[in-house]
């Protein structure tokens, strides 16, 4: 049996830190209960406008707290352990915070949630100060249609610019002037780096029209090309 | 390396952008709707501190505290506490703009601001089982709240919740303290009882908790204070005894130590108790700062109520409500100016309706409590819904009319958890179907075709009978179509002329029909209370309801669609299996899912407990799928059990297998059907109970289609999927819950042969485990105790590069074990429930719909949960469009299909295919119900709703004119040249 097991386990060493808040958590069932306190702030918005839709969730819906009318909260009856505390409202976004409560309930500290490096500690103030990072963005922007989008489209630019050159260039440059014509011829020759190398279009015409007058076509086409358009 | 990273990032962005199924802002409310519920009401108070207040406060059995708008029935605000006993609301007290809740068996005391819906304060009380709470007033103002527990009484300030005093109750081991009373005179009484011996009355001082007096009164006939005693008037305890039968009275204020209860035989009042009835006393205290009314109710029989008054130590009968069926504890005198009002209601008439359904009409009347006289013009009529339950409770909101007469509105709660708000003389202002807060299971049923559609369908279905008739039939059906089209155009034209407000597009049962993409369906919802609902999936309006009265409280439900609407003359048919979980006894309810009516088909009586039930793909001659029921004797019965069905069953018996799960014994067993409808066991897997227990067993959904047999790899070879329709995913959890030793196991078993295909164990993990099993993959989520986070794991099964038998899959003939791939990811949130999207043909890519505790429903593309996501990106994996492996899955709010319409306590997500391959209908239910559509691969088969018709038509027109003009110009130019 060919068995592919791509079982991932993270490479980071997990070192239980600081007297192991985790070790104490699961075994204590009817021990002391503690409370998690803090305050949620939405800058520039009155608390009355959003507290009635807000809740404080600790580890999912394991423990639930409500916000007071001034934005502060306390989640009661929490046994010691390590928890992710999250303020949930449908309108504003709050970042979750991890709170550790030691088995004696004395030392509580808060840190940023990091699910990958679970032992990393970036301290946060306690009691918690959770500041909203703005409203939730639920919606995608519609692709609106505007003239600028249309014109800045590379395909359109590729079409429009040569058109402009074809139409405007003959008007600006007087091709009837023989000096000018000579100059242009020269520049054309410059453009064609190897006059010996046949042009693809020429090659095709040669192929289809047979061998007659091939050399003549080659020399004349170069000279007359700008003029031919005007005829 | 930096470059590679950049490319990766870019690739990710591109993929993400393509994969999202987000909502656009202008789509809000276009395809989706949400209904919010609170649950069965336990306590309710009308907010009366402001005359014009429109709020009614409700505390429910679902641990929800909410304020409803009395005009519309909508929610002002709602607070959803933890479910279970820890969030249980024990009491609701209301004073001014504060509402005091006692939560979790007296663990927490909370005060809410009724106006804002915010918390004023919350305090933790000492442990001890809660008995009773009451507001305590002094000198006309209420400042404190008293909480009585088994052994403690405490007093708290209303303003901040701080404890004023706490006292241990004397002799709390022997005395059962049951209630607390305060008459607003600076004393708090705790009333306790030693059953069949004596009553203990303790008066505490409100100021410091000092015991003012402690009396015990002999009462050998009394067993429960709450049921048979009440405090009335100036602190008189009155009790009723059914044995003697008589009333007992004693004044709480008297300061004698040899207090006696004075006996007043009921016969002396000319009253009689109904046999075998425990009389009930009901009193009312309109304001906690004042004493209760001296009038009280005495219920002597199921429909015999009396209004009595205590007048100078004498009990006077004010009114005898003899014919009253249900009289409730309502004596609201909430507005001070209002005179004391009693409310009684009685079913006076039973009217036989033409449809032979038995309807009941109730009259609610107001009576003056002081005189017992009925107030004029205060009759309110409540018509009971014939498909609903009987009335259970009534809440009255009295108010003073402009001419100083008393008016009132009533909120009636019925057995089926419905709230009906009625205004005089009987106008229903709103109803709330609170049963929908507890949806157990649901199905989505296609709507029936209209007459014309059915006619067209019939043309193809019937047998050909000659060329000419076929031609005529075709012509006639085309004519019908033309007619319908003209009628439609006419209606459009007609509606366009009318002002918009008059155009009504109400959906009723009569005009229900399937739309062209089958996007509108009938949602059949089964609730825990036993009420069934039919809801239109487009608008969310309830089209039918049906209350099943004799449903046991712990019933388990299973809903099956036996016949869809596709078989036109035959009505669609659903069968609901109701199983009493204690006894295992099962009843069947067969009904029409479109109209909600009970079917004429008689379901079989099932005397034996049922172990397993399943629908077979077989149909009887009426196109009803066959339902097989296995009883505890392992005998099989079929429904419908016509001769035709039995014959088919005999032929098919050798290929019908089923499995049974006994989670209490940890046993999974497979059975085969014999031709005589008995069964034989063919396999058994025992999972040792000492180590692990079976949590859930998940098969695949029978209506699931898989379009592609394999996956094309980067090198153009094909990796074939292992698509075993009989595969079961069995999830186990360890019995040892220690975080170092707990584990979660998953076993994939073939349901026919019992062969274990794969077994995986997640160490240091515990449940709750959420599983989705579909196609060739199983996704499950668990809690990692080691890293303290939620993790997702995905298992995919592949046959390999060759398919063994590409035409038919047979469990009995698959010699090669599949290749198993597995990968795990971190998920940054707990989850409530999980389901996969489902489409008609299975071409559309799959998404996982994940209900989060925050109320969002995340639509996570399955491609993020793909065990072939490479850690190192290669050319081939890029060719295959595999996203490079990242340990953490993201939650992006753009992926929330319900944007800000959060859904509380999501318990289930139901997905159903629509007629469009790109579209999947989603219903999420929990406390709320939310319906929407999702497009996992965007809308590839219809024009998007933002398709710019204007632009395309203007461009076409412009091009047309440009060619015309340029043609003309070219002609002119040619002419000019010819002249030259």
PDB file of N, CA and C in Angstrom, chain B residues 668-708:
ATOM      1  N   UNK B 668     -20.032  -0.806  15.571  1.00  0.00           N
ATOM      2  CA  UNK B 668     -20.564  -0.509  14.250  1.00  0.00           C
ATOM      3  C   UNK B 668     -20.810  -1.841  13.583  1.00  0.00           C
ATOM      4  N   UNK B 669     -21.982  -2.018  13.020  1.00  0.00           N
ATOM      5  CA  UNK B 669     -22.212  -3.300  12.371  1.00  0.00           C
ATOM      6  C   UNK B 669     -22.937  -3.105  11.054  1.00  0.00           C
ATOM      7  N   UNK B 670     -22.627  -3.983  10.103  1.00  0.00           N
ATOM      8  CA  UNK B 670     -23.226  -3.908   8.779  1.00  0.00           C
ATOM      9  C   UNK B 670     -24.168  -5.081   8.554  1.00  0.00           C
ATOM     10  N   UNK B 671     -25.267  -4.814   7.905  1.00  0.00           N
ATOM     11  CA  UNK B 671     -26.276  -5.843   7.679  1.00  0.00           C
ATOM     12  C   UNK B 671     -26.629  -5.905   6.205  1.00  0.00           C
ATOM     13  N   UNK B 672     -27.177  -7.052   5.832  1.00  0.00           N
ATOM     14  CA  UNK B 672     -27.668  -7.220   4.481  1.00  0.00           C
ATOM     15  C   UNK B 672     -29.119  -7.660   4.551  1.00  0.00           C
ATOM     16  N   UNK B 673     -29.885  -7.213   3.577  1.00  0.00           N
ATOM     17  CA  UNK B 673     -31.298  -7.543   3.561  1.00  0.00           C
ATOM     18  C   UNK B 673     -31.482  -8.908   2.914  1.00  0.00           C
ATOM     19  N   UNK B 674     -32.365  -9.731   3.515  1.00  0.00           N
ATOM     20  CA  UNK B 674     -32.735 -11.001   2.886  1.00  0.00           C
ATOM     21  C   UNK B 674     -34.042 -10.802   2.134  1.00  0.00           C
ATOM     22  N   UNK B 675     -34.387 -11.756   1.305  1.00  0.00           N
ATOM     23  CA  UNK B 675     -35.585 -11.591   0.475  1.00  0.00           C
ATOM     24  C   UNK B 675     -36.859 -11.601   1.309  1.00  0.00           C
ATOM     25  N   UNK B 676     -36.838 -12.240   2.487  1.00  0.00           N
ATOM     26  CA  UNK B 676     -38.042 -12.245   3.315  1.00  0.00           C
ATOM     27  C   UNK B 676     -38.064 -11.058   4.284  1.00  0.00           C
ATOM     28  N   UNK B 677     -37.288 -10.027   3.961  1.00  0.00           N
ATOM     29  CA  UNK B 677     -37.204  -8.796   4.756  1.00  0.00           C
ATOM     30  C   UNK B 677     -36.644  -9.016   6.165  1.00  0.00           C
ATOM     31  N   UNK B 678     -35.961 -10.125   6.361  1.00  0.00           N
ATOM     32  CA  UNK B 678     -35.170 -10.236   7.576  1.00  0.00           C
ATOM     33  C   UNK B 678     -33.736  -9.818   7.201  1.00  0.00           C
ATOM     34  N   UNK B 679     -32.882  -9.776   8.185  1.00  0.00           N
ATOM     35  CA  UNK B 679     -31.541  -9.267   7.889  1.00  0.00           C
ATOM     36  C   UNK B 679     -30.481 -10.228   8.402  1.00  0.00           C
ATOM     37  N   UNK B 680     -29.304 -10.121   7.839  1.00  0.00           N
ATOM     38  CA  UNK B 680     -28.187 -10.878   8.391  1.00  0.00           C
ATOM     39  C   UNK B 680     -26.997  -9.950   8.568  1.00  0.00           C
ATOM     40  N   UNK B 681     -26.313 -10.167   9.680  1.00  0.00           N
ATOM     41  CA  UNK B 681     -25.158  -9.330   9.959  1.00  0.00           C
ATOM     42  C   UNK B 681     -23.983  -9.832   9.133  1.00  0.00           C
ATOM     43  N   UNK B 682     -23.297  -8.914   8.461  1.00  0.00           N
ATOM     44  CA  UNK B 682     -22.154  -9.364   7.677  1.00  0.00           C
ATOM     45  C   UNK B 682     -20.827  -8.826   8.188  1.00  0.00           C
ATOM     46  N   UNK B 683     -20.852  -7.750   8.933  1.00  0.00           N
ATOM     47  CA  UNK B 683     -19.592  -7.317   9.530  1.00  0.00           C
ATOM     48  C   UNK B 683     -19.850  -6.576  10.821  1.00  0.00           C
ATOM     49  N   UNK B 684     -18.809  -6.488  11.603  1.00  0.00           N
ATOM     50  CA  UNK B 684     -18.923  -5.759  12.863  1.00  0.00           C
ATOM     51  C   UNK B 684     -17.550  -5.196  13.225  1.00  0.00           C
ATOM     52  N   UNK B 685     -17.533  -3.937  13.597  1.00  0.00           N
ATOM     53  CA  UNK B 685     -16.289  -3.302  14.056  1.00  0.00           C
ATOM     54  C   UNK B 685     -16.555  -2.805  15.462  1.00  0.00           C
ATOM     55  N   UNK B 686     -15.726  -3.225  16.392  1.00  0.00           N
ATOM     56  CA  UNK B 686     -15.907  -2.775  17.769  1.00  0.00           C
ATOM     57  C   UNK B 686     -14.774  -1.832  18.117  1.00  0.00           C
ATOM     58  N   UNK B 687     -15.157  -0.660  18.522  1.00  0.00           N
ATOM     59  CA  UNK B 687     -14.166   0.330  18.960  1.00  0.00           C
ATOM     60  C   UNK B 687     -14.151   0.283  20.474  1.00  0.00           C
ATOM     61  N   UNK B 688     -13.018  -0.073  21.076  1.00  0.00           N
ATOM     62  CA  UNK B 688     -13.003  -0.295  22.524  1.00  0.00           C
ATOM     63  C   UNK B 688     -13.451   0.927  23.305  1.00  0.00           C
ATOM     64  N   UNK B 689     -14.484   0.720  24.092  1.00  0.00           N
ATOM     65  CA  UNK B 689     -15.111   1.813  24.823  1.00  0.00           C
ATOM     66  C   UNK B 689     -14.210   2.403  25.887  1.00  0.00           C
ATOM     67  N   UNK B 690     -13.243   1.579  26.381  1.00  0.00           N
ATOM     68  CA  UNK B 690     -12.410   2.073  27.486  1.00  0.00           C
ATOM     69  C   UNK B 690     -11.497   3.187  26.998  1.00  0.00           C
ATOM     70  N   UNK B 691     -11.145   3.142  25.719  1.00  0.00           N
ATOM     71  CA  UNK B 691     -10.171   4.092  25.215  1.00  0.00           C
ATOM     72  C   UNK B 691     -10.842   5.243  24.475  1.00  0.00           C
ATOM     73  N   UNK B 692     -11.768   4.908  23.610  1.00  0.00           N
ATOM     74  CA  UNK B 692     -12.383   5.970  22.824  1.00  0.00           C
ATOM     75  C   UNK B 692     -13.861   5.683  22.606  1.00  0.00           C
ATOM     76  N   UNK B 693     -14.570   6.768  22.310  1.00  0.00           N
ATOM     77  CA  UNK B 693     -16.002   6.629  22.056  1.00  0.00           C
ATOM     78  C   UNK B 693     -16.337   7.255  20.706  1.00  0.00           C
ATOM     79  N   UNK B 694     -17.361   6.708  20.082  1.00  0.00           N
ATOM     80  CA  UNK B 694     -17.769   7.207  18.774  1.00  0.00           C
ATOM     81  C   UNK B 694     -18.541   8.509  18.965  1.00  0.00           C
ATOM     82  N   UNK B 695     -18.105   9.561  18.287  1.00  0.00           N
ATOM     83  CA  UNK B 695     -18.769  10.848  18.415  1.00  0.00           C
ATOM     84  C   UNK B 695     -19.754  11.058  17.281  1.00  0.00           C
ATOM     85  N   UNK B 696     -19.298  10.780  16.070  1.00  0.00           N
ATOM     86  CA  UNK B 696     -20.229  10.948  14.955  1.00  0.00           C
ATOM     87  C   UNK B 696     -19.832  10.031  13.805  1.00  0.00           C
ATOM     88  N   UNK B 697     -20.818   9.697  13.003  1.00  0.00           N
ATOM     89  CA  UNK B 697     -20.607   8.873  11.818  1.00  0.00           C
ATOM     90  C   UNK B 697     -21.211   9.635  10.650  1.00  0.00           C
ATOM     91  N   UNK B 698     -20.385   9.906   9.655  1.00  0.00           N
ATOM     92  CA  UNK B 698     -20.862  10.719   8.540  1.00  0.00           C
ATOM     93  C   UNK B 698     -20.695   9.972   7.242  1.00  0.00           C
ATOM     94  N   UNK B 699     -21.794   9.837   6.513  1.00  0.00           N
ATOM     95  CA  UNK B 699     -21.722   9.326   5.155  1.00  0.00           C
ATOM     96  C   UNK B 699     -21.721  10.483   4.187  1.00  0.00           C
ATOM     97  N   UNK B 700     -21.869  10.154   2.917  1.00  0.00           N
ATOM     98  CA  UNK B 700     -21.947  11.225   1.933  1.00  0.00           C
ATOM     99  C   UNK B 700     -23.394  11.566   1.677  1.00  0.00           C
ATOM    100  N   UNK B 701     -23.629  12.753   1.125  1.00  0.00           N
ATOM    101  CA  UNK B 701     -25.011  13.128   0.823  1.00  0.00           C
ATOM    102  C   UNK B 701     -25.459  12.389  -0.433  1.00  0.00           C
ATOM    103  N   UNK B 702     -26.640  11.793  -0.402  1.00  0.00           N
ATOM    104  CA  UNK B 702     -27.067  10.973  -1.542  1.00  0.00           C
ATOM    105  C   UNK B 702     -27.302  11.790  -2.809  1.00  0.00           C
ATOM    106  N   UNK B 703     -27.600  13.091  -2.674  1.00  0.00           N
ATOM    107  CA  UNK B 703     -27.888  13.868  -3.880  1.00  0.00           C
ATOM    108  C   UNK B 703     -26.655  14.588  -4.412  1.00  0.00           C
ATOM    109  N   UNK B 704     -25.487  14.084  -4.012  1.00  0.00           N
ATOM    110  CA  UNK B 704     -24.267  14.760  -4.432  1.00  0.00           C
ATOM    111  C   UNK B 704     -23.756  14.166  -5.744  1.00  0.00           C
ATOM    112  N   UNK B 705     -23.389  15.036  -6.678  1.00  0.00           N
ATOM    113  CA  UNK B 705     -22.825  14.584  -7.935  1.00  0.00           C
ATOM    114  C   UNK B 705     -21.366  14.995  -7.984  1.00  0.00           C
ATOM    115  N   UNK B 706     -20.561  14.126  -8.518  1.00  0.00           N
ATOM    116  CA  UNK B 706     -19.158  14.474  -8.728  1.00  0.00           C
ATOM    117  C   UNK B 706     -18.943  14.474 -10.228  1.00  0.00           C
ATOM    118  N   UNK B 707     -18.513  15.595 -10.739  1.00  0.00           N
ATOM    119  CA  UNK B 707     -18.407  15.693 -12.180  1.00  0.00           C
ATOM    120  C   UNK B 707     -17.113  15.100 -12.700  1.00  0.00           C
ATOM    121  N   UNK B 708     -15.998  15.470 -12.095  1.00  0.00           N
ATOM    122  CA  UNK B 708     -14.723  15.001 -12.643  1.00  0.00           C
ATOM    123  C   UNK B 708     -14.209  13.807 -11.848  1.00  0.00           C
TER     124      UNK B 708
END
